[in-house]
Short mmCIF file of C-alpha atoms in Angstrom, two decimals:
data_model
loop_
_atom_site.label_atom_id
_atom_site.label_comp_id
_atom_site.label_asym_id
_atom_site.label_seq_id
_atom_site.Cartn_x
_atom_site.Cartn_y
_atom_site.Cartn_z
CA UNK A 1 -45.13 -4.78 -76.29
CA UNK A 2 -45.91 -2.20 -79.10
CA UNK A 3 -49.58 -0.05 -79.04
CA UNK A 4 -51.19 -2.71 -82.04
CA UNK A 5 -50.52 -5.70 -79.61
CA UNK A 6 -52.01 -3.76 -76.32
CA UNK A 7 -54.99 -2.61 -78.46
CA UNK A 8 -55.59 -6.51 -79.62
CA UNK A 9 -55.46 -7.75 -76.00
CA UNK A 10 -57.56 -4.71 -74.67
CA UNK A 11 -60.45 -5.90 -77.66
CA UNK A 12 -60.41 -9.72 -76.00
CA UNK A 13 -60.80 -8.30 -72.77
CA UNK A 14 -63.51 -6.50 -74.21
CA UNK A 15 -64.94 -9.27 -75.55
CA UNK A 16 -64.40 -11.86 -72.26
CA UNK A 17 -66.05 -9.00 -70.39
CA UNK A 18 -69.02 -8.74 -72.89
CA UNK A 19 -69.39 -13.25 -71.95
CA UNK A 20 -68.99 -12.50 -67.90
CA UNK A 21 -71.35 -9.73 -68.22
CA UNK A 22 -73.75 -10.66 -65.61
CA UNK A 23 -70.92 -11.87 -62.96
CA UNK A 24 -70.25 -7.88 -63.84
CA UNK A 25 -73.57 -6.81 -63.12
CA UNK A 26 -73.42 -8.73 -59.72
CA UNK A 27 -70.19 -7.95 -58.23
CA UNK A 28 -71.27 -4.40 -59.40
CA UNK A 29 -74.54 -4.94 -56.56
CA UNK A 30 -72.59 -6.67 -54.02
CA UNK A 31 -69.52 -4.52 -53.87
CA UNK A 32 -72.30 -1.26 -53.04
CA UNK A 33 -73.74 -3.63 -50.24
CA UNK A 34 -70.84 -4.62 -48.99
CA UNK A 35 -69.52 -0.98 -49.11
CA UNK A 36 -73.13 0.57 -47.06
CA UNK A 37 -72.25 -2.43 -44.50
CA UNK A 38 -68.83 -1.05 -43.91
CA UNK A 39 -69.88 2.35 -44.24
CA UNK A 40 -72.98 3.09 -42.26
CA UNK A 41 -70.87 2.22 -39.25
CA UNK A 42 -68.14 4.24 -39.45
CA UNK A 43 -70.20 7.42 -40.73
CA UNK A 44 -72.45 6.82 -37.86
CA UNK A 45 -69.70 7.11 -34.99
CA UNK A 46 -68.02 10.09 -37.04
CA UNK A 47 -68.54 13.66 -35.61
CA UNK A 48 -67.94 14.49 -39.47
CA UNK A 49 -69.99 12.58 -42.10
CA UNK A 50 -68.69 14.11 -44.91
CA UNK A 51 -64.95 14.05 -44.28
CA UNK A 52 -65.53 10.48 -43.30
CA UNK A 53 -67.02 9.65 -46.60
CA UNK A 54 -64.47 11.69 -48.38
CA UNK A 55 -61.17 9.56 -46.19
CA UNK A 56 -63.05 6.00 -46.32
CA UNK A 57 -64.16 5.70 -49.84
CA UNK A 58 -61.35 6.91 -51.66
CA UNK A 59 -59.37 4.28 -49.53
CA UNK A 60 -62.03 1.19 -50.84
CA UNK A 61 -61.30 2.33 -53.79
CA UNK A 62 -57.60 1.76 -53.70
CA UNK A 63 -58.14 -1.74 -52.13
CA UNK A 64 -60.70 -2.24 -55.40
CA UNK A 65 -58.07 -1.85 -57.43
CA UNK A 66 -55.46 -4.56 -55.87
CA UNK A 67 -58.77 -6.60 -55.00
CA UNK A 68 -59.61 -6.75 -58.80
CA UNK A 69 -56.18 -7.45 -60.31
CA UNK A 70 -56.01 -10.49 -57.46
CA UNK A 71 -58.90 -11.75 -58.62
CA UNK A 72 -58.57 -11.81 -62.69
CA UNK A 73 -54.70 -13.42 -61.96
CA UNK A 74 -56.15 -16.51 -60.34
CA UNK A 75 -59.14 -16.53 -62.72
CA UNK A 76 -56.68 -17.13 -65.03
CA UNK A 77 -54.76 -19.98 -63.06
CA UNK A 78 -57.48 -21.46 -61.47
CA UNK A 79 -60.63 -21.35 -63.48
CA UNK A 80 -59.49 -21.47 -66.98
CA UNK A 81 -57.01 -24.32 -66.14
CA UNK A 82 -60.00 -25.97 -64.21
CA UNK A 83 -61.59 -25.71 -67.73
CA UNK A 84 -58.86 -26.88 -69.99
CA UNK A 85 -58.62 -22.89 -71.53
CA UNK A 86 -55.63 -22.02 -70.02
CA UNK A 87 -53.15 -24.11 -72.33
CA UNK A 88 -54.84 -22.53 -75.47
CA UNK A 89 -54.36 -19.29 -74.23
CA UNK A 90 -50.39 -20.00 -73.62
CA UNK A 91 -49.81 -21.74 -76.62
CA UNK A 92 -50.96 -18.08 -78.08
CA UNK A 93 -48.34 -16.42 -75.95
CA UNK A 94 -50.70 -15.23 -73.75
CA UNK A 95 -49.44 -14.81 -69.90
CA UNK A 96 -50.76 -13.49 -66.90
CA UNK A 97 -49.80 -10.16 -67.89
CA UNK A 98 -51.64 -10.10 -71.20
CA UNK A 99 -54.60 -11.42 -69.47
CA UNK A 100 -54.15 -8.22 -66.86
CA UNK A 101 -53.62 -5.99 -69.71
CA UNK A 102 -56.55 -7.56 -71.25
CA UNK A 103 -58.96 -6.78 -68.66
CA UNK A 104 -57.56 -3.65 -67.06
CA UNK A 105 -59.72 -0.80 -69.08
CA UNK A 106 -62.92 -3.32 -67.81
CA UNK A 107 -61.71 -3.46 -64.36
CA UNK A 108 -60.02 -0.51 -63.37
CA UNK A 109 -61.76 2.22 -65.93
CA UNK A 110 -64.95 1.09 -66.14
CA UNK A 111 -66.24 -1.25 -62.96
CA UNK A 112 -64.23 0.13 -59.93
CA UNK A 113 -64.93 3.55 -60.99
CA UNK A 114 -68.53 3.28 -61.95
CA UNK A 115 -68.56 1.27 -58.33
CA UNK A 116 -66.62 4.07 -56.78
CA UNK A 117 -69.35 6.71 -57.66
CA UNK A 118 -72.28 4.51 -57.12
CA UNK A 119 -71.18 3.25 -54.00
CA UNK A 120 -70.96 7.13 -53.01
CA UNK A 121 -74.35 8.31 -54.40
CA UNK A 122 -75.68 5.31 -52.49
CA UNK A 123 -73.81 6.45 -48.90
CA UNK A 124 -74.45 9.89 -49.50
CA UNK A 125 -78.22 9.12 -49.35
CA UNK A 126 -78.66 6.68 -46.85
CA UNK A 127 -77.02 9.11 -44.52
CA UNK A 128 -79.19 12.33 -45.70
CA UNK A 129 -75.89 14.09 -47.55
CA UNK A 130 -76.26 15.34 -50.86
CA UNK A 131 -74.48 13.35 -53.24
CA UNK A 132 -72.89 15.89 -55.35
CA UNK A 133 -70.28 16.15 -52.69
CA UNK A 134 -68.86 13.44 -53.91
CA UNK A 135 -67.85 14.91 -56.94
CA UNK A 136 -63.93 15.01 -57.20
CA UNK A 137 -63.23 19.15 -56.45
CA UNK A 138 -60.01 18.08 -58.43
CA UNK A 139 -61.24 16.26 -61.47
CA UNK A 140 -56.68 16.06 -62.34
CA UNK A 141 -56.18 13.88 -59.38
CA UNK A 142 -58.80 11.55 -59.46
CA UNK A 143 -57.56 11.43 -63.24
CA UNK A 144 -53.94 10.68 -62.08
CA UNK A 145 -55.63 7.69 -59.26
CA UNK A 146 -56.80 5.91 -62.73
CA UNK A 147 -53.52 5.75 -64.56
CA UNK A 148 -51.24 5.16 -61.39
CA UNK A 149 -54.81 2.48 -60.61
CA UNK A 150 -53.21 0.84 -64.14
CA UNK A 151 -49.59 -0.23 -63.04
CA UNK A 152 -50.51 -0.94 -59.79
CA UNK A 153 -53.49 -3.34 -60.80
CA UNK A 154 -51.12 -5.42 -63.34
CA UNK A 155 -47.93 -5.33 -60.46
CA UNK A 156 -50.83 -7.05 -57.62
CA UNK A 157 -51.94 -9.31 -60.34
CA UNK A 158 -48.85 -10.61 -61.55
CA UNK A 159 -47.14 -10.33 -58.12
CA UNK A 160 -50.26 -12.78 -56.88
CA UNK A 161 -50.21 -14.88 -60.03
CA UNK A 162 -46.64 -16.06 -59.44
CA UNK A 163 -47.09 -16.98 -55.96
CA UNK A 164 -49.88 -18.60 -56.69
CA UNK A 165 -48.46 -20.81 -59.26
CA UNK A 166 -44.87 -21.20 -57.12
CA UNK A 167 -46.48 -22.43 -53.71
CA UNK A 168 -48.65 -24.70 -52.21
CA UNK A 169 -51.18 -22.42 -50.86
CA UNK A 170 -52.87 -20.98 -54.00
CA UNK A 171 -55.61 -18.83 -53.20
CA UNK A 172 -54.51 -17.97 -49.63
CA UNK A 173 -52.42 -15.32 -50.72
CA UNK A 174 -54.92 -13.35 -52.08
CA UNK A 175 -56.52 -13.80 -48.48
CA UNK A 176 -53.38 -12.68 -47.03
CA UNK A 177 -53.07 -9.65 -49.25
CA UNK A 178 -56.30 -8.32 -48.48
CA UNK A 179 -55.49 -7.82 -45.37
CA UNK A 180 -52.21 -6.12 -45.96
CA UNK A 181 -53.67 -3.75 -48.74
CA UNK A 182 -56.31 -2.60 -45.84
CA UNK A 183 -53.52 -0.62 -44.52
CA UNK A 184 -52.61 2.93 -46.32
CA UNK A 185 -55.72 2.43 -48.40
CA UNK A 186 -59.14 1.67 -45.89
CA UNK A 187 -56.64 2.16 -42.88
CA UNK A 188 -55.26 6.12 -43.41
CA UNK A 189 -51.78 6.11 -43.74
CA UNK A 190 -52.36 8.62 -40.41
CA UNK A 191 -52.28 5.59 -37.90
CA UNK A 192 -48.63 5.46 -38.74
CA UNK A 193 -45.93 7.62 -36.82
CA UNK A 194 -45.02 8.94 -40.58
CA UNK A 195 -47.43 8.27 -43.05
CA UNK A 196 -45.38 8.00 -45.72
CA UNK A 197 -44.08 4.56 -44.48
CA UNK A 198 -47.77 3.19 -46.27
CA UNK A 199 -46.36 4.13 -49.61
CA UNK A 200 -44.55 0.64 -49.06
CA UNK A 201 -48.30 -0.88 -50.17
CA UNK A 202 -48.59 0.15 -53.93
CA UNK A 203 -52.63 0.73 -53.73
CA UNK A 204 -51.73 3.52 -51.32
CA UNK A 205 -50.89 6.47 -53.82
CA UNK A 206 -54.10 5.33 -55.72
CA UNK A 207 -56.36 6.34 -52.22
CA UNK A 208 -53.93 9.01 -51.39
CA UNK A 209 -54.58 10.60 -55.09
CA UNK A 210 -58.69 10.20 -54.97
CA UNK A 211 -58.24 11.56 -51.40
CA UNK A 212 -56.63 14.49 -53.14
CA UNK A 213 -59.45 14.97 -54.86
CA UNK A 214 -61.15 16.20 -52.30
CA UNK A 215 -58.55 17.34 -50.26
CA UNK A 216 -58.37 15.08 -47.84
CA UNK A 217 -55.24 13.36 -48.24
CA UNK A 218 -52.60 12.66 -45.54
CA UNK A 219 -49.67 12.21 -47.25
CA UNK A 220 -48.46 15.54 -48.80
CA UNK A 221 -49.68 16.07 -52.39
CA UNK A 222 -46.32 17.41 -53.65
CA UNK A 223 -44.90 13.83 -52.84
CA UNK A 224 -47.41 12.27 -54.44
CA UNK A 225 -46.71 13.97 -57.55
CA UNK A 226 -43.35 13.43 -57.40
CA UNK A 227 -43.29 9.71 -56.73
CA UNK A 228 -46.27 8.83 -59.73
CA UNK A 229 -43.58 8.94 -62.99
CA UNK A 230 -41.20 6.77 -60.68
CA UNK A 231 -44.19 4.30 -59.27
CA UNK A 232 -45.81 3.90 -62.98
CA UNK A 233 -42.21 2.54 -64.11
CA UNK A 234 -41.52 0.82 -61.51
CA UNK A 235 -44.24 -1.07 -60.70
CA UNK A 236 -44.95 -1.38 -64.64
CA UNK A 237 -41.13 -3.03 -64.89
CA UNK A 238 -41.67 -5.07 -62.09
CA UNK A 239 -45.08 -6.66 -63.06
CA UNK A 240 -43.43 -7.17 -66.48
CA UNK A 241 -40.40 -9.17 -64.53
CA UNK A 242 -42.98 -11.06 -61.85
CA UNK A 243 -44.80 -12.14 -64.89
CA UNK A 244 -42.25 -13.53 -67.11
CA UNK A 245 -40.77 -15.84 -64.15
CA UNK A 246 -44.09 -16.77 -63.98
CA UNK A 247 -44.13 -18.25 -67.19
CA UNK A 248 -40.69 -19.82 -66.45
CA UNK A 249 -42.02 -21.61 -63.65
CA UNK A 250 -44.92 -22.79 -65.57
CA UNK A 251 -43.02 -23.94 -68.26
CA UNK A 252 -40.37 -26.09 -65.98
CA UNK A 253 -43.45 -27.28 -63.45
CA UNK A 254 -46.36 -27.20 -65.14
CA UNK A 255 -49.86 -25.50 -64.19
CA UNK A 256 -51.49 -27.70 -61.15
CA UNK A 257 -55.30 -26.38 -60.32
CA UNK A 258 -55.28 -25.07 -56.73
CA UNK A 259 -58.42 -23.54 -54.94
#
């Protein structure tokens, strides 16, 4: 896939966004309630508010991420196929992946991180902290969180997409992922004997990296610097590979619309 044909697909993202605007604007509200509903709690039975922001949020943000990716992957399979769009859009060669691609600058750049930093300007006062401790003290690493954010978002989407397709149960596996991805990202990876073990859950290095940020990370930073050229190629190689049997089984079996 050469830089013209990523730039194209990033421009009808772009423009898809621009029509969903307002489902934008209200995920954008109901991810910050959500967040102060999960927060409040857990700040309020820490002896340390600020390195309970600084562990928790970094670790939503990761699950964001995978969360997101889930979501646009069956938008594609369920709700344009519900709407007769999704035959168009493969008779245009474009897959599951090119819809991810299409839609990760919107999803990952742009509403998980403005999210991220609302949802912490938002904590940060209901609790009486000042919010500018939520600042990244390591502006590189929370850089870093975005562009490993971008292979892992299209690996969870494409990785979902196919199942969702191949089996019976549709939508449940997003269910069933959720709960997975809570561990190494909203979970620490410290609840495990080594914490390292967590790295098994790709969203993992994206909290571990924001984490970083602030210093708070578990898993040694060193590692995670080591592992990000290897992760972005992998999981970039594998989405590629989940997606294209995708497409296979589509075009053997056919689309059905599953809730």
């Amino acid at each position: 896939m050469n830089l013209k044909k990523i730039a194209y697909l990033l421009y009808i993202g772009t423009q898809l966004a621009r029509m969903h605007a307002v489902s934008y604007i209200a995920s954008f509200l109901n991810s910050i309630l959500w967040f102060l509903v999960l927060y409040i709690p857990v700040t309020v039975l820490s002896p340390n508010q600020i390195l309970a922001i600084k562990t928790f949020l970094p670790g939503v943000f990761g699950m964001t991420i995978a969360s997101l990716s889930m979501w646009t992957a069956t938008e594609f399979l369920r709700w344009y196929v519900y709407h007769g769009l999704t035959d168009m859009f493969r008779e245009c060669g474009f897959s599951v992946l090119h819809y991810l691609i299409s839609a990760v600058h919107i999803d990952v750049i742009l509403f998980a991180t403005s999210t991220y930093f609302a949802s912490a300007i938002a904590a940060t006062l209901v609790v009486g902290l000042d919010p500018f401790i939520m600042f990244p003290h390591s502006v590189a690493y929370f850089i870093i969180a975005l562009i490993v954010a971008i292979p892992t978002y299209l690996l969870y989407g494409s990785l979902i997409g196919y199942l969702f397709t191949s089996t019976s149960i549709g939508g449940v596996w997003t269910n069933i992922f959720q709960m997975i991805i809570t561990f190494g990202t909203i979970v620490p990876p410290s609840i495990a004997p080594d914490p390292r073990i967590l790295l098994i859950n790709p969203a993992t290095i994206v909290a571990e990296f924001v984490r970083a940020a602030y210093g708070t990370n578990i898993i040694d930073v060193n590692t995670l610097t080591l592992l990000t050229p290897i992760v972005i190629l992998l999981y970039s190689l594998t989405a590629y590979l989940i997606s294209n049997k995708c497409e296979k089984y589509i075009a053997k079996y056919g689309l059905k619309y599953r809730v």
